[in-house]
């Protein structure tokens, strides 16, 4: 409803509703203030409420009695528009760029080799929490040398990570042989 009043700033155009108490708000800033100070039903068990999704809005042509929410199917990706998440993605991209900076182009994997790493075999091995933790740790490396040292240590520490690494190398080598 386009003319609804925001319960936080009293402005018009409150398109979103709090998932806990259904109070209306108009922006991410108002949602955060509402969540921190005004929400009558704070999140339970320390879980936080996520910011409004661009996929959940009230239909602008309905009256107060006829409000319907339009929710995207569960399979739709939720696009985050918060500055914090954008900053995290930029930091992640910068870390990856930093790790790849000194690798000569001819030493990098081709796109076709990278695509074969999307196999169900690799995906299955990524379900191991230790392997995922090790990969996240390597991604936090300051440079390629540190990343390489961490990888070598992880391979000797964890049979699951060693198996994951071997599977990746075998798939890439098979792809190069064909």
PDB file of C-alpha atoms in Angstrom:
ATOM      1  CA  UNK A   1       0.000   0.000   0.000  1.00  0.00           C
ATOM      2  CA  UNK A   2       1.687   3.153  -1.204  1.00  0.00           C
ATOM      3  CA  UNK A   3       0.002   5.570   1.234  1.00  0.00           C
ATOM      4  CA  UNK A   4       0.603   3.587   4.443  1.00  0.00           C
ATOM      5  CA  UNK A   5       2.394   5.438   7.233  1.00  0.00           C
ATOM      6  CA  UNK A   6       5.808   4.296   8.464  1.00  0.00           C
ATOM      7  CA  UNK A   7       5.632   3.445  12.184  1.00  0.00           C
ATOM      8  CA  UNK A   8       9.218   4.643  12.651  1.00  0.00           C
ATOM      9  CA  UNK A   9       9.553   7.962  10.786  1.00  0.00           C
ATOM     10  CA  UNK A  10       5.822   8.643  10.208  1.00  0.00           C
ATOM     11  CA  UNK A  11       6.497   9.139   6.506  1.00  0.00           C
ATOM     12  CA  UNK A  12       4.123   7.871   3.839  1.00  0.00           C
ATOM     13  CA  UNK A  13       4.953   5.027   1.494  1.00  0.00           C
ATOM     14  CA  UNK A  14       5.613   2.266   4.045  1.00  0.00           C
ATOM     15  CA  UNK A  15       5.901  -0.718   1.696  1.00  0.00           C
ATOM     16  CA  UNK A  16       7.309  -3.279   4.141  1.00  0.00           C
ATOM     17  CA  UNK A  17       6.096  -5.083   7.263  1.00  0.00           C
ATOM     18  CA  UNK A  18       8.114  -6.352  10.206  1.00  0.00           C
ATOM     19  CA  UNK A  19       8.000 -10.171  10.038  1.00  0.00           C
ATOM     20  CA  UNK A  20       7.617 -10.374  13.841  1.00  0.00           C
ATOM     21  CA  UNK A  21       5.047  -7.695  14.756  1.00  0.00           C
ATOM     22  CA  UNK A  22       3.767  -6.615  11.307  1.00  0.00           C
ATOM     23  CA  UNK A  23       4.531  -2.933  11.951  1.00  0.00           C
ATOM     24  CA  UNK A  24       4.943  -0.986   8.711  1.00  0.00           C
ATOM     25  CA  UNK A  25       8.191   0.745   7.721  1.00  0.00           C
ATOM     26  CA  UNK A  26       9.516   2.428   4.590  1.00  0.00           C
ATOM     27  CA  UNK A  27      13.254   1.711   4.399  1.00  0.00           C
ATOM     28  CA  UNK A  28      16.157  -0.402   5.616  1.00  0.00           C
ATOM     29  CA  UNK A  29      17.161   2.394   8.009  1.00  0.00           C
ATOM     30  CA  UNK A  30      13.667   2.451   9.534  1.00  0.00           C
ATOM     31  CA  UNK A  31      13.649  -1.348   9.736  1.00  0.00           C
ATOM     32  CA  UNK A  32      16.958  -1.372  11.635  1.00  0.00           C
ATOM     33  CA  UNK A  33      15.732   1.286  14.066  1.00  0.00           C
ATOM     34  CA  UNK A  34      12.448  -0.583  14.524  1.00  0.00           C
ATOM     35  CA  UNK A  35      14.244  -3.890  15.092  1.00  0.00           C
ATOM     36  CA  UNK A  36      16.654  -2.402  17.657  1.00  0.00           C
ATOM     37  CA  UNK A  37      14.337  -0.097  19.593  1.00  0.00           C
ATOM     38  CA  UNK A  38      10.671  -0.462  18.765  1.00  0.00           C
ATOM     39  CA  UNK A  39       9.774  -4.051  17.865  1.00  0.00           C
ATOM     40  CA  UNK A  40       7.355  -5.543  20.363  1.00  0.00           C
ATOM     41  CA  UNK A  41       8.479  -9.088  19.562  1.00  0.00           C
ATOM     42  CA  UNK A  42      12.310  -9.239  19.521  1.00  0.00           C
ATOM     43  CA  UNK A  43      13.970 -12.176  17.837  1.00  0.00           C
ATOM     44  CA  UNK A  44      14.125 -15.298  19.980  1.00  0.00           C
ATOM     45  CA  UNK A  45      17.224 -17.343  20.798  1.00  0.00           C
ATOM     46  CA  UNK A  46      19.582 -14.583  19.699  1.00  0.00           C
ATOM     47  CA  UNK A  47      18.608 -14.947  16.048  1.00  0.00           C
ATOM     48  CA  UNK A  48      18.436 -11.676  14.202  1.00  0.00           C
ATOM     49  CA  UNK A  49      15.766 -10.620  11.776  1.00  0.00           C
ATOM     50  CA  UNK A  50      17.080  -9.980   8.302  1.00  0.00           C
ATOM     51  CA  UNK A  51      16.463  -6.682   6.520  1.00  0.00           C
ATOM     52  CA  UNK A  52      13.485  -6.415   4.214  1.00  0.00           C
ATOM     53  CA  UNK A  53      13.614  -8.488   1.106  1.00  0.00           C
ATOM     54  CA  UNK A  54      12.902  -6.831  -2.216  1.00  0.00           C
ATOM     55  CA  UNK A  55      10.702  -9.858  -2.943  1.00  0.00           C
ATOM     56  CA  UNK A  56       8.197  -9.166  -0.122  1.00  0.00           C
ATOM     57  CA  UNK A  57       6.035  -6.114  -0.643  1.00  0.00           C
ATOM     58  CA  UNK A  58       2.409  -5.252  -0.255  1.00  0.00           C
ATOM     59  CA  UNK A  59       0.426  -4.773  -3.411  1.00  0.00           C
ATOM     60  CA  UNK A  60       0.061  -1.016  -4.096  1.00  0.00           C
ATOM     61  CA  UNK A  61      -3.479  -1.193  -5.501  1.00  0.00           C
ATOM     62  CA  UNK A  62      -5.169  -2.869  -2.519  1.00  0.00           C
ATOM     63  CA  UNK A  63      -7.026  -1.317   0.388  1.00  0.00           C
ATOM     64  CA  UNK A  64      -6.175  -1.896   4.047  1.00  0.00           C
ATOM     65  CA  UNK A  65      -8.659  -4.814   4.243  1.00  0.00           C
ATOM     66  CA  UNK A  66      -7.393  -6.482   1.073  1.00  0.00           C
ATOM     67  CA  UNK A  67      -3.637  -6.398   1.542  1.00  0.00           C
ATOM     68  CA  UNK A  68      -1.816  -9.288  -0.051  1.00  0.00           C
ATOM     69  CA  UNK A  69       1.840 -10.017   0.172  1.00  0.00           C
ATOM     70  CA  UNK A  70       3.714 -11.002  -2.943  1.00  0.00           C
ATOM     71  CA  UNK A  71       6.449 -13.420  -1.977  1.00  0.00           C
ATOM     72  CA  UNK A  72       8.962 -14.822  -4.416  1.00  0.00           C
ATOM     73  CA  UNK A  73       9.241 -18.616  -4.541  1.00  0.00           C
ATOM     74  CA  UNK A  74      11.731 -20.189  -2.133  1.00  0.00           C
ATOM     75  CA  UNK A  75      14.041 -21.009  -5.030  1.00  0.00           C
ATOM     76  CA  UNK A  76      14.453 -17.330  -5.975  1.00  0.00           C
ATOM     77  CA  UNK A  77      17.724 -15.776  -4.844  1.00  0.00           C
ATOM     78  CA  UNK A  78      17.374 -13.062  -2.250  1.00  0.00           C
ATOM     79  CA  UNK A  79      19.303 -10.040  -3.398  1.00  0.00           C
ATOM     80  CA  UNK A  80      20.862  -8.162  -0.523  1.00  0.00           C
ATOM     81  CA  UNK A  81      21.067  -4.422  -0.927  1.00  0.00           C
ATOM     82  CA  UNK A  82      22.641  -3.535   2.378  1.00  0.00           C
ATOM     83  CA  UNK A  83      25.906  -1.637   2.360  1.00  0.00           C
ATOM     84  CA  UNK A  84      27.393  -4.104   4.838  1.00  0.00           C
ATOM     85  CA  UNK A  85      26.841  -7.112   2.574  1.00  0.00           C
ATOM     86  CA  UNK A  86      28.102  -5.193  -0.434  1.00  0.00           C
ATOM     87  CA  UNK A  87      31.231  -4.268   1.506  1.00  0.00           C
ATOM     88  CA  UNK A  88      31.803  -7.930   2.425  1.00  0.00           C
ATOM     89  CA  UNK A  89      31.504  -8.957  -1.227  1.00  0.00           C
ATOM     90  CA  UNK A  90      33.977  -6.270  -2.298  1.00  0.00           C
ATOM     91  CA  UNK A  91      36.423  -7.400   0.400  1.00  0.00           C
ATOM     92  CA  UNK A  92      36.065 -10.995  -0.768  1.00  0.00           C
ATOM     93  CA  UNK A  93      36.682 -10.012  -4.397  1.00  0.00           C
ATOM     94  CA  UNK A  94      39.733  -7.992  -3.356  1.00  0.00           C
ATOM     95  CA  UNK A  95      41.158 -10.975  -1.424  1.00  0.00           C
ATOM     96  CA  UNK A  96      40.685 -13.226  -4.448  1.00  0.00           C
ATOM     97  CA  UNK A  97      42.299 -10.651  -6.738  1.00  0.00           C
ATOM     98  CA  UNK A  98      45.212 -10.305  -4.320  1.00  0.00           C
ATOM     99  CA  UNK A  99      45.744 -14.082  -4.290  1.00  0.00           C
ATOM    100  CA  UNK A 100      45.650 -14.294  -8.095  1.00  0.00           C
ATOM    101  CA  UNK A 101      47.663 -11.162  -8.841  1.00  0.00           C
ATOM    102  CA  UNK A 102      51.083 -12.807  -9.257  1.00  0.00           C
ATOM    103  CA  UNK A 103      49.942 -15.977 -11.018  1.00  0.00           C
ATOM    104  CA  UNK A 104      50.863 -15.906 -14.719  1.00  0.00           C
ATOM    105  CA  UNK A 105      47.876 -16.252 -17.056  1.00  0.00           C
ATOM    106  CA  UNK A 106      49.193 -19.540 -18.508  1.00  0.00           C
ATOM    107  CA  UNK A 107      49.286 -21.053 -14.989  1.00  0.00           C
ATOM    108  CA  UNK A 108      45.632 -20.284 -14.269  1.00  0.00           C
ATOM    109  CA  UNK A 109      42.878 -22.814 -14.889  1.00  0.00           C
ATOM    110  CA  UNK A 110      40.789 -22.349 -18.002  1.00  0.00           C
ATOM    111  CA  UNK A 111      37.067 -21.803 -17.671  1.00  0.00           C
ATOM    112  CA  UNK A 112      36.337 -25.350 -18.880  1.00  0.00           C
ATOM    113  CA  UNK A 113      38.570 -26.784 -16.144  1.00  0.00           C
ATOM    114  CA  UNK A 114      36.852 -24.645 -13.523  1.00  0.00           C
ATOM    115  CA  UNK A 115      33.447 -25.803 -14.759  1.00  0.00           C
ATOM    116  CA  UNK A 116      34.344 -29.446 -14.167  1.00  0.00           C
ATOM    117  CA  UNK A 117      34.923 -28.550 -10.499  1.00  0.00           C
ATOM    118  CA  UNK A 118      31.169 -27.979 -10.244  1.00  0.00           C
ATOM    119  CA  UNK A 119      30.619 -31.743 -10.299  1.00  0.00           C
ATOM    120  CA  UNK A 120      28.535 -33.578  -7.716  1.00  0.00           C
ATOM    121  CA  UNK A 121      31.715 -35.307  -6.503  1.00  0.00           C
ATOM    122  CA  UNK A 122      33.279 -31.984  -5.494  1.00  0.00           C
ATOM    123  CA  UNK A 123      29.980 -30.667  -4.130  1.00  0.00           C
ATOM    124  CA  UNK A 124      29.644 -33.761  -1.939  1.00  0.00           C
ATOM    125  CA  UNK A 125      33.092 -33.256  -0.480  1.00  0.00           C
ATOM    126  CA  UNK A 126      32.298 -29.598   0.213  1.00  0.00           C
ATOM    127  CA  UNK A 127      29.558 -30.723   2.598  1.00  0.00           C
ATOM    128  CA  UNK A 128      32.287 -31.487   5.158  1.00  0.00           C
ATOM    129  CA  UNK A 129      32.367 -28.536   7.613  1.00  0.00           C
ATOM    130  CA  UNK A 130      36.120 -28.912   8.204  1.00  0.00           C
ATOM    131  CA  UNK A 131      36.833 -28.636   4.483  1.00  0.00           C
ATOM    132  CA  UNK A 132      34.634 -25.539   4.195  1.00  0.00           C
ATOM    133  CA  UNK A 133      36.345 -24.019   7.228  1.00  0.00           C
ATOM    134  CA  UNK A 134      39.795 -24.647   5.727  1.00  0.00           C
ATOM    135  CA  UNK A 135      38.771 -23.056   2.415  1.00  0.00           C
ATOM    136  CA  UNK A 136      37.442 -19.976   4.231  1.00  0.00           C
ATOM    137  CA  UNK A 137      40.717 -19.784   6.166  1.00  0.00           C
ATOM    138  CA  UNK A 138      42.763 -19.919   2.949  1.00  0.00           C
ATOM    139  CA  UNK A 139      40.608 -17.163   1.428  1.00  0.00           C
ATOM    140  CA  UNK A 140      41.618 -14.908   4.326  1.00  0.00           C
ATOM    141  CA  UNK A 141      45.315 -15.221   3.426  1.00  0.00           C
ATOM    142  CA  UNK A 142      47.192 -11.987   2.815  1.00  0.00           C
ATOM    143  CA  UNK A 143      49.089 -13.288  -0.207  1.00  0.00           C
ATOM    144  CA  UNK A 144      49.648 -16.338  -2.395  1.00  0.00           C
ATOM    145  CA  UNK A 145      52.593 -17.638  -0.349  1.00  0.00           C
ATOM    146  CA  UNK A 146      50.582 -17.597   2.872  1.00  0.00           C
ATOM    147  CA  UNK A 147      47.648 -19.293   1.110  1.00  0.00           C
ATOM    148  CA  UNK A 148      49.981 -22.013  -0.185  1.00  0.00           C
ATOM    149  CA  UNK A 149      51.455 -22.596   3.287  1.00  0.00           C
ATOM    150  CA  UNK A 150      47.993 -22.854   4.819  1.00  0.00           C
ATOM    151  CA  UNK A 151      46.877 -25.313   2.127  1.00  0.00           C
ATOM    152  CA  UNK A 152      49.891 -27.554   2.712  1.00  0.00           C
ATOM    153  CA  UNK A 153      49.191 -27.569   6.454  1.00  0.00           C
ATOM    154  CA  UNK A 154      45.512 -28.367   5.975  1.00  0.00           C
ATOM    155  CA  UNK A 155      46.236 -31.242   3.602  1.00  0.00           C
ATOM    156  CA  UNK A 156      48.438 -32.866   6.243  1.00  0.00           C
ATOM    157  CA  UNK A 157      45.940 -32.147   9.069  1.00  0.00           C
ATOM    158  CA  UNK A 158      42.695 -33.336   7.520  1.00  0.00           C
ATOM    159  CA  UNK A 159      42.084 -36.481   5.491  1.00  0.00           C
ATOM    160  CA  UNK A 160      38.761 -34.975   4.314  1.00  0.00           C
ATOM    161  CA  UNK A 161      40.480 -31.847   2.981  1.00  0.00           C
ATOM    162  CA  UNK A 162      43.227 -33.972   1.409  1.00  0.00           C
ATOM    163  CA  UNK A 163      40.540 -36.078  -0.304  1.00  0.00           C
ATOM    164  CA  UNK A 164      38.776 -32.910  -1.511  1.00  0.00           C
ATOM    165  CA  UNK A 165      42.047 -31.529  -2.923  1.00  0.00           C
ATOM    166  CA  UNK A 166      42.868 -34.811  -4.661  1.00  0.00           C
ATOM    167  CA  UNK A 167      39.400 -34.992  -6.208  1.00  0.00           C
ATOM    168  CA  UNK A 168      39.735 -31.442  -7.567  1.00  0.00           C
ATOM    169  CA  UNK A 169      43.164 -32.162  -9.043  1.00  0.00           C
ATOM    170  CA  UNK A 170      41.994 -35.462 -10.573  1.00  0.00           C
ATOM    171  CA  UNK A 171      38.998 -33.791 -12.230  1.00  0.00           C
ATOM    172  CA  UNK A 172      41.144 -30.982 -13.647  1.00  0.00           C
ATOM    173  CA  UNK A 173      43.784 -33.442 -14.881  1.00  0.00           C
ATOM    174  CA  UNK A 174      41.106 -35.624 -16.534  1.00  0.00           C
ATOM    175  CA  UNK A 175      39.740 -32.528 -18.250  1.00  0.00           C
ATOM    176  CA  UNK A 176      43.222 -31.566 -19.504  1.00  0.00           C
ATOM    177  CA  UNK A 177      43.810 -35.111 -20.837  1.00  0.00           C
ATOM    178  CA  UNK A 178      40.684 -35.056 -23.016  1.00  0.00           C
TER     179      UNK A 178
END
